Coordinates of C-alpha atoms and ligand atoms in Angstrom, one line a residue:
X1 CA -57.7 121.4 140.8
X2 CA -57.6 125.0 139.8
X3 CA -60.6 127.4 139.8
X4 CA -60.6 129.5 136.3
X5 CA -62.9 132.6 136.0
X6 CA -63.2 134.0 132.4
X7 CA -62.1 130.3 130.8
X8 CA -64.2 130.8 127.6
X9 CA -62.8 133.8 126.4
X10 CA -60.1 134.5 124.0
X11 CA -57.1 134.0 126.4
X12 CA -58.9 132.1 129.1
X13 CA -60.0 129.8 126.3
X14 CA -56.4 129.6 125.3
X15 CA -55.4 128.7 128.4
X16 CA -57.4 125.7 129.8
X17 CA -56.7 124.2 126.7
X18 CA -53.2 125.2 127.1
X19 CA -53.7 124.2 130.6
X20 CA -55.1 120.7 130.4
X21 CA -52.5 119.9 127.6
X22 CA -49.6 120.3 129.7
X23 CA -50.7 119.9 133.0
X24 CA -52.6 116.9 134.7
X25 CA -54.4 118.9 137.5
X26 CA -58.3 119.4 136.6
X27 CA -59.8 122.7 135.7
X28 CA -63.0 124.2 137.0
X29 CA -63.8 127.2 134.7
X30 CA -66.6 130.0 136.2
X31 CA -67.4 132.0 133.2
X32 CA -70.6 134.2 133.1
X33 CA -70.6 133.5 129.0
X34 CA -71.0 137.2 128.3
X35 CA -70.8 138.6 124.6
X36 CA -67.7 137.5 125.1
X37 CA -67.5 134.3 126.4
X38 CA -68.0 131.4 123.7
X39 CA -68.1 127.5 124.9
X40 CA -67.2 127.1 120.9
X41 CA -63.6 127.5 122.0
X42 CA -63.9 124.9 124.3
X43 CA -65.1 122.4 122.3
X44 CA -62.2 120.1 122.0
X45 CA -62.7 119.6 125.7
X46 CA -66.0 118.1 124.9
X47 CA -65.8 114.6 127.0
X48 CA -62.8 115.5 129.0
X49 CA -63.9 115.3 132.9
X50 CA -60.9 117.3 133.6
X51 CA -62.7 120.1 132.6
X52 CA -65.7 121.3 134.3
X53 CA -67.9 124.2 133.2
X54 CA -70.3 126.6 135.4
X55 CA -71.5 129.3 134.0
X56 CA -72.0 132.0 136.8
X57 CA -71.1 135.2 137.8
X58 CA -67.9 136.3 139.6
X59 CA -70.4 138.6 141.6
X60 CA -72.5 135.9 142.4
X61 CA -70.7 135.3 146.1
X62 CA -72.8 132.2 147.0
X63 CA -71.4 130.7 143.8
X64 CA -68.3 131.2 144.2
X65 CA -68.4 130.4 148.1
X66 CA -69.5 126.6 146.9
X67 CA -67.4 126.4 144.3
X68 CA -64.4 126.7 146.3
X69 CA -66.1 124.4 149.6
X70 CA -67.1 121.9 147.1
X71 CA -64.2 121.8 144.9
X72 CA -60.9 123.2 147.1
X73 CA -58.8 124.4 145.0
X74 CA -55.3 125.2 145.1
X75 CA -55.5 127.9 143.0
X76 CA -57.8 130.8 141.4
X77 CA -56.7 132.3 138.3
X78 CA -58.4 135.1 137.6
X79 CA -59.2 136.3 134.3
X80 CA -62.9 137.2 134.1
X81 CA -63.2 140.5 132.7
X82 CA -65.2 143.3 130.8
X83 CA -61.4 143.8 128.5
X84 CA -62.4 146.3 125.2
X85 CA -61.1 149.5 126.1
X86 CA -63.8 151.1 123.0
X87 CA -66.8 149.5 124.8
X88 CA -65.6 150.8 127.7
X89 CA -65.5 154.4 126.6
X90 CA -69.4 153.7 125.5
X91 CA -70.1 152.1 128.8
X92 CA -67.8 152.3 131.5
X93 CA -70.6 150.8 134.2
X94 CA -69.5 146.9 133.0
X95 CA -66.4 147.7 133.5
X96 CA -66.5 149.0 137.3
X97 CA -69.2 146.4 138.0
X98 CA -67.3 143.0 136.6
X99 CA -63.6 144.2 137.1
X100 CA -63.3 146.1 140.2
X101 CA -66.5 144.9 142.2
X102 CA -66.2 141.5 140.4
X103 CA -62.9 140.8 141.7
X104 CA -63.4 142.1 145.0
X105 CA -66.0 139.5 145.8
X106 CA -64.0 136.9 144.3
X107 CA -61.1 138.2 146.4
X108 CA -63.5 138.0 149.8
X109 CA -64.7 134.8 148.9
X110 CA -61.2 133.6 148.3
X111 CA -59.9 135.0 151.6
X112 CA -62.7 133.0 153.2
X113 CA -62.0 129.9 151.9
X114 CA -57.9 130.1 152.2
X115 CA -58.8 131.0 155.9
X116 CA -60.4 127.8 156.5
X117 CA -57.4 125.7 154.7
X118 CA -54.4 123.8 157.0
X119 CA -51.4 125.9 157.0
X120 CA -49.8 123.8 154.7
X121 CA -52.4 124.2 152.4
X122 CA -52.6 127.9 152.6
X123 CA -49.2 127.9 152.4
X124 CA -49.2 126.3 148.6
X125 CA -52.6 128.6 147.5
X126 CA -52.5 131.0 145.1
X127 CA -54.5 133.7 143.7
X128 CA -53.6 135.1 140.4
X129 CA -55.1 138.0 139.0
X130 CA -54.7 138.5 134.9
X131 CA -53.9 142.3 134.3
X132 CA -52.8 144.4 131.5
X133 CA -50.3 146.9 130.7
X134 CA -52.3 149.3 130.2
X135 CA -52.7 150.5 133.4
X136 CA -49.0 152.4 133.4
X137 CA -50.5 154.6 130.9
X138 CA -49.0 156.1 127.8
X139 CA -45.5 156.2 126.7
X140 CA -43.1 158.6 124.6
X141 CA -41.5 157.6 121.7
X142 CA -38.2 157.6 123.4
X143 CA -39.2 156.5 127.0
X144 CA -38.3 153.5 128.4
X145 CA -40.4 150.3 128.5
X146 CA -42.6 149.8 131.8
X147 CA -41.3 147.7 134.3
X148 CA -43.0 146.1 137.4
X149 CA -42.2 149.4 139.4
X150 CA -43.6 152.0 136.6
X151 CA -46.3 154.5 138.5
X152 CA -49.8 153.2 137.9
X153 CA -51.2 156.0 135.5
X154 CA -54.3 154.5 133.8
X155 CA -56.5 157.0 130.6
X156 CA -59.7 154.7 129.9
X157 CA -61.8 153.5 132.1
X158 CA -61.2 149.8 131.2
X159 CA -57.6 150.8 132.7
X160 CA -58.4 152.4 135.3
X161 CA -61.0 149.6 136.3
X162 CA -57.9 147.5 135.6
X163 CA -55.7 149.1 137.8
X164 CA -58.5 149.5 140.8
X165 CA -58.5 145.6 140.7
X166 CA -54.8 145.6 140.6
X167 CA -54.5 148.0 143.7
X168 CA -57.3 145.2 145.7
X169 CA -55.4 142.4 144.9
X170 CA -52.3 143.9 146.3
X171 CA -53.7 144.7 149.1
X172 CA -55.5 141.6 150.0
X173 CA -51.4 140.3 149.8
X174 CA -50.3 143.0 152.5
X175 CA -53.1 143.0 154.6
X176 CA -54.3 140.0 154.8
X177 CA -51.5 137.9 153.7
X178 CA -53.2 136.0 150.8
X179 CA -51.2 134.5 148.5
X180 CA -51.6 136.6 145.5
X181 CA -49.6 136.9 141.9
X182 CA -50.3 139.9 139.7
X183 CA -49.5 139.5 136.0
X184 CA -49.5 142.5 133.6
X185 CA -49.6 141.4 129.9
X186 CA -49.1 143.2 126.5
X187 CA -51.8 142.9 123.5
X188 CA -52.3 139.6 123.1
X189 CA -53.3 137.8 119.5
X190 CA -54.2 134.3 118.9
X191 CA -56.9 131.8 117.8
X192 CA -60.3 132.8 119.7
X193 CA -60.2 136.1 120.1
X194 CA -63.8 138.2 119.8
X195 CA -63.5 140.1 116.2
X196 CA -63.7 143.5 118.1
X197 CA -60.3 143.8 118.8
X198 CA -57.8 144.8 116.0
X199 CA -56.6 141.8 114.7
X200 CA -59.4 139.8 114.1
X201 CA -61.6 142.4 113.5
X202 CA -59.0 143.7 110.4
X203 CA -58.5 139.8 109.4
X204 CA -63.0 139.7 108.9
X205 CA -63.1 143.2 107.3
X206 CA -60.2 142.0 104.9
X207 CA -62.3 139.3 104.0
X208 CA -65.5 140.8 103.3
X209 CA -63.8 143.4 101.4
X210 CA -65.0 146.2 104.0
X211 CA -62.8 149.2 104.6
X212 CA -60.3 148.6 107.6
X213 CA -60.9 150.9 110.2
X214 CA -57.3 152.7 111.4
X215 CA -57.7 155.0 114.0
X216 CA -55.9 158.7 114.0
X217 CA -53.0 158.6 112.1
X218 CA -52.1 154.9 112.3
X219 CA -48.7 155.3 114.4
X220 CA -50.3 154.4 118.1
X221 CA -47.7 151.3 119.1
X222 CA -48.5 148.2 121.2
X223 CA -46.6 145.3 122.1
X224 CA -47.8 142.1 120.7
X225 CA -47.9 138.6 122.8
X226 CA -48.7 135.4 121.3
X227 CA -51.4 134.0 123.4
X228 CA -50.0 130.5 123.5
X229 CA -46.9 132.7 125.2
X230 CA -48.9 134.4 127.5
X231 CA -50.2 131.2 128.6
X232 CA -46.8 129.7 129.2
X233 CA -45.9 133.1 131.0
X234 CA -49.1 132.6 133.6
X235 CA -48.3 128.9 134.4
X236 CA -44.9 129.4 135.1
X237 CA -45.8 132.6 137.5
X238 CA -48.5 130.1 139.4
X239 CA -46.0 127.6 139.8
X240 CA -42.6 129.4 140.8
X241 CA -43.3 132.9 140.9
X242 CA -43.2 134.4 144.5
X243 CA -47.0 135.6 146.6
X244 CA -47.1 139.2 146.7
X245 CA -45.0 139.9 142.8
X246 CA -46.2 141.6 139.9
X247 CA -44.9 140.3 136.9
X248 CA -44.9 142.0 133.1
X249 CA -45.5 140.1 130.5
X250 CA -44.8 141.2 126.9
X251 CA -44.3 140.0 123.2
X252 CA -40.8 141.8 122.5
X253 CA -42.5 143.0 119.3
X254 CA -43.8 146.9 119.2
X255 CA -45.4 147.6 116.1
X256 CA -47.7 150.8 115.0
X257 CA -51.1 150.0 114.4
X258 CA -50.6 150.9 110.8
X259 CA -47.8 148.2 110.5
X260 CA -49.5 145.3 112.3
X261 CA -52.3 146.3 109.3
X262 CA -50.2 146.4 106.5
X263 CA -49.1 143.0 108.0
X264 CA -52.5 141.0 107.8
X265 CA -53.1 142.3 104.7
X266 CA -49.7 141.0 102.8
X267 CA -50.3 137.6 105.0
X268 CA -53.8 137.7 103.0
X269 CA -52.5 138.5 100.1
X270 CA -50.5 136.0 99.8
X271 CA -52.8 133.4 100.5
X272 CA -55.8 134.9 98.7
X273 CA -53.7 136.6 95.7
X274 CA -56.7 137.2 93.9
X275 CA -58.2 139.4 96.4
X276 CA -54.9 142.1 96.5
X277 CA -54.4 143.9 97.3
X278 CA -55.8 144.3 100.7
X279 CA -54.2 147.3 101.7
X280 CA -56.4 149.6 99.6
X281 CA -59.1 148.6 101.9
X282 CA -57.4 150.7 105.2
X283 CA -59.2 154.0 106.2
X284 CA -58.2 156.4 108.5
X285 CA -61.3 156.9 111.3
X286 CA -62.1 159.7 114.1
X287 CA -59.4 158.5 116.6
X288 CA -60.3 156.7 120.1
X289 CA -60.9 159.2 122.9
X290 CA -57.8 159.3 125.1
X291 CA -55.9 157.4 122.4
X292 CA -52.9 156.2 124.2
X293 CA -50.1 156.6 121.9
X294 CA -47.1 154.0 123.1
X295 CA -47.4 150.7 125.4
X296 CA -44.0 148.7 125.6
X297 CA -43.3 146.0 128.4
X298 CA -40.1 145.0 129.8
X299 CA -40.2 141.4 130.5
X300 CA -37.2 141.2 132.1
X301 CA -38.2 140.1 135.7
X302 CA -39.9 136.8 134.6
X303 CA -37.4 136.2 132.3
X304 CA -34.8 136.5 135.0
X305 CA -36.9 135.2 138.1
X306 CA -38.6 132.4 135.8
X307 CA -36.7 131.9 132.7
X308 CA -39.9 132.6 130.4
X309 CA -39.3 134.6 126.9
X310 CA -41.4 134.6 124.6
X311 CA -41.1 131.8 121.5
X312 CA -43.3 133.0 118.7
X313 CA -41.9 135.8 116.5
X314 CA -44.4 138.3 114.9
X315 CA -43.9 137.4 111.8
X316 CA -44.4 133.7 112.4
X317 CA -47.4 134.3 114.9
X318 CA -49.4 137.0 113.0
X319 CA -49.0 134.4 109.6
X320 CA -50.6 131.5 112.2
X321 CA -53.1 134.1 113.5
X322 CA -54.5 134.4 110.0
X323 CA -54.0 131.5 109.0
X324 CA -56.2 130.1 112.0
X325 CA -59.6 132.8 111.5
X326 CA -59.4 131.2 108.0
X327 CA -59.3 127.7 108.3
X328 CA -62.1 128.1 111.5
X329 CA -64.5 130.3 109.4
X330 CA -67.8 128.6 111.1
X331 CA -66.4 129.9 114.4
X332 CA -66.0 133.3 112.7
X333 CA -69.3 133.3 111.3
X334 CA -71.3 132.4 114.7
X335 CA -69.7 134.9 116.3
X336 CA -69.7 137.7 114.0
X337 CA -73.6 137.4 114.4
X338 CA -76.7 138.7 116.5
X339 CA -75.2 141.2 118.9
X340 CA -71.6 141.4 117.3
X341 CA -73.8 144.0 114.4
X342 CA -75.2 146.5 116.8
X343 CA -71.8 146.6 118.0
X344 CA -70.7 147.7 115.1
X345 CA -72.9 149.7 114.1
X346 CA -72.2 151.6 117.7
X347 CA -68.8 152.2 117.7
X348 CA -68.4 152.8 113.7
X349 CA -70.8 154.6 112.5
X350 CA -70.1 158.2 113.6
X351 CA -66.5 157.6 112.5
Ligands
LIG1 P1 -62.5 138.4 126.8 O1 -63.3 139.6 126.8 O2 -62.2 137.7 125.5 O3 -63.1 137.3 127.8 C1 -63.5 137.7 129.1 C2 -64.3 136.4 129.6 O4 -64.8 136.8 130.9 C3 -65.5 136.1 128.8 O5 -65.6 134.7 128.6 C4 -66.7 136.5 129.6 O6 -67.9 135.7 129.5 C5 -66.1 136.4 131.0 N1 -66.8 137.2 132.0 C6 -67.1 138.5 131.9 N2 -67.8 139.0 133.0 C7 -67.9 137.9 133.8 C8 -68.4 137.7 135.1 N3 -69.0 138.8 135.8 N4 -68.3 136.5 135.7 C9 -67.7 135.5 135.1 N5 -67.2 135.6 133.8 C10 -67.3 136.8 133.2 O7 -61.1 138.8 127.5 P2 -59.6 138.3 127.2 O8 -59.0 139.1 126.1 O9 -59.6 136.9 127.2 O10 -58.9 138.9 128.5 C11 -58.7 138.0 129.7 C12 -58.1 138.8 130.8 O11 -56.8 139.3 130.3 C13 -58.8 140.1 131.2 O12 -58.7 140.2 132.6 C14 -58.1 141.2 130.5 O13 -58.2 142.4 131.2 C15 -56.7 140.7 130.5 N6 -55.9 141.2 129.3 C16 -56.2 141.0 128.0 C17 -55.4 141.4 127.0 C18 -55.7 141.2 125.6 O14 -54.9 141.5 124.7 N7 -56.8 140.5 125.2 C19 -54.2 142.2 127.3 C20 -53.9 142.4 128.7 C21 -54.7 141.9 129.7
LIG2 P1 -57.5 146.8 120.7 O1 -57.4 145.5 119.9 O2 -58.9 147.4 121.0 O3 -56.6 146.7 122.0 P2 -56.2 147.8 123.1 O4 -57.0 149.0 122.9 O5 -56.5 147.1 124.3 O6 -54.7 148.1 122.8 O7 -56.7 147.9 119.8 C1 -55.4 147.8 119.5 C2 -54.9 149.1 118.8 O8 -55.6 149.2 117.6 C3 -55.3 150.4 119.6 O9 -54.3 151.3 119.5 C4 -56.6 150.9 118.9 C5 -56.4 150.4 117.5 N1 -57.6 150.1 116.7 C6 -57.9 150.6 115.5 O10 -57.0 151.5 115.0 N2 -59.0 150.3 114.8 C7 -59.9 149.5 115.3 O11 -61.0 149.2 114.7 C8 -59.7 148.9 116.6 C9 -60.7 147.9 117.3 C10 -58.5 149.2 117.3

């Protein structure tokens, strides 16, 4: 079996299910069901006893000590997180606490247990850490995508909590030999994801007919990554891709934010016509702190070393996208609830 921290999230979510699909190995998921953690997404795994839930904390050492003695795993893939960069900017504490500290004691815990396994067992293990590319830092319009050997150079403090877990995981590889894989993905979008994050959140605004909240001037670019692809991309770097290896991970598809916009509300116009248009509803906020202006991956490693590429366009992917928050609207509604308001209220407000 493998061990799964984070699996009820938007792309841990994604990925058992992607998982368990495609695969025939069983899947113990460790998830601490935060704000963000939803066993919603999971429920088309309701009766499968390849799939076993705990909810726990990656901190929570003992737990994860018996997890691993009980169940021996042949893998840990790690994607347990505190991942919104704006929370992070109102609370950085989470993000230190779960990301750096968090995947420390998993790492311990995981060093522990691979100590104890035969040496052809350790041999096969493999830890694999889930990271972002947004710990290279910001890019000019002209500069080159990152690569795998681009200097780590995080802005927020989600990043840099990022990249502090990053720098541990490597160095559990060198100094104590365990079998680690780092992946560093692009923004990802996809069924699942919490509606604080751009594309959902612009897809629920849209709806309600609330303004849709660009910050600065619009023309901050991302990469975007179908989940469903990023999925692919972290199976095939578990199975084939070699201990010690970082590996980007990107969508091939850089869009300003004002674009990726502009594109959810023409996919809603279209299918709600009497509601256009949508794009009167965008309004320009008081920018994010730190802003970084460009993020652009070059995938070419994995592509090479593993023959993944991405298979959803943009175009294709963002229609799905919307289509999915629409036809799943109970989903929507339980978790734009409760908590998700105060949220809000915090981070748009003041704007
Ligand atoms: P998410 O916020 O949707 O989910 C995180 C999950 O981790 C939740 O289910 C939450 O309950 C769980 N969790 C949080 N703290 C925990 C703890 N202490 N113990 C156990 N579980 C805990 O995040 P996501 O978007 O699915 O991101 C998954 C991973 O991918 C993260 O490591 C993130 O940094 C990385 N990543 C995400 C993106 C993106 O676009 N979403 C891009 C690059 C990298
Ligand atoms: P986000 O989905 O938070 O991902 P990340 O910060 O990890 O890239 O944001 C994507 C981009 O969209 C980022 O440049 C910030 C911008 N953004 C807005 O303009 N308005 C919003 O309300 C949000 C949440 C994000």
């Amino acid at each position: 079996m493998i061990l799964v921290t984070g699996g009820a999230g938007f792309i841990g979510s994604n990925f058992v299910l992607d998982w368990l699909a495609q695969e025939r190995t069983p899947v113990v998921n460790l998830d601490y069901l935060t704000y963000a953690g939803n066993l919603d997404n999971l429920s088309a795994l309701s009766g499968d006893e390849r799939h076993t839930f705990i909810q726990g904390d990656i901190n929570d050492r003992a737990l994860v000590a018996r997890l691993l003695r009980e169940h021996q795993p042949g893998a840990v893939v790690h994607f347990a997180a505190e991942s919104h960069v704006d929370r992070s900017i109102h609370g950085p504490a989470d993000f230190v606490h779960t990301n750096v500290i968090g995947t420390f004691s998993l790492l311990e815990e995981a060093r522990i247990y691979w100590c104890s396994l035969k040496e052809s067992e350790k041999a096969r293990f493999r830890f694999l850490h889930v990271s972002t590319d947004e710990v290279y830092g910001s890019l000019g319009p002209d500069d080159p995508p990152f690569t795998e050997t681009t200097p780590y150079a995080p802005n927020s403090p989600y990043a840099a909590s990022k990249a502090a877990s990053d720098h541990l995981v490597r160095a559990y590889h060198h100094t104590y030999g365990l079998p680690v894989i780092t992946t560093n993905c692009s923004n990802n979008y996809g069924p699942y994801q919490f509606p604080e994050k751009l594309v959902p959140l612009m897809v629920l605004n849209a709806l309600q007919r609330r303004p849709l909240p660009v910050y600065g001037d619009g023309r901050n670019v991302r990469d975007w990554l179908y989940v469903t692809d990023h999925c692919e991309a972290v199976r095939l770097a578990l199975k084939r891709g070699r201990p010690g290896e970082t590996y980007n991970i990107g969508g091939n598809a850089e869009k300003t934010n004002l674009e990726v916009v502009k594109t959810i509300c023409a996919i809603l116009d279209a299918l709600r016509p009497d509601e256009a248009p949508h794009e009167e509803l965008i309004a320009f906020v008081a920018d994010r702190p730190g802003h970084d202006r460009r993020y652009a991956m070059d995938s070419g490693k994995i592509r090479n070393e593993l023959g993944w590429r991405p298979r959803e366009r943009f175009d294709t992917g963002f229609r799905k996208t919307v289509e999915w928050y629409l036809d799943h609207m109970p989903w929507v509604d339980n978790v734009a609830s409760g908590a998700y308001r105060s949220w809000i209220d915090t981070n748009y407000k003041n704007r």
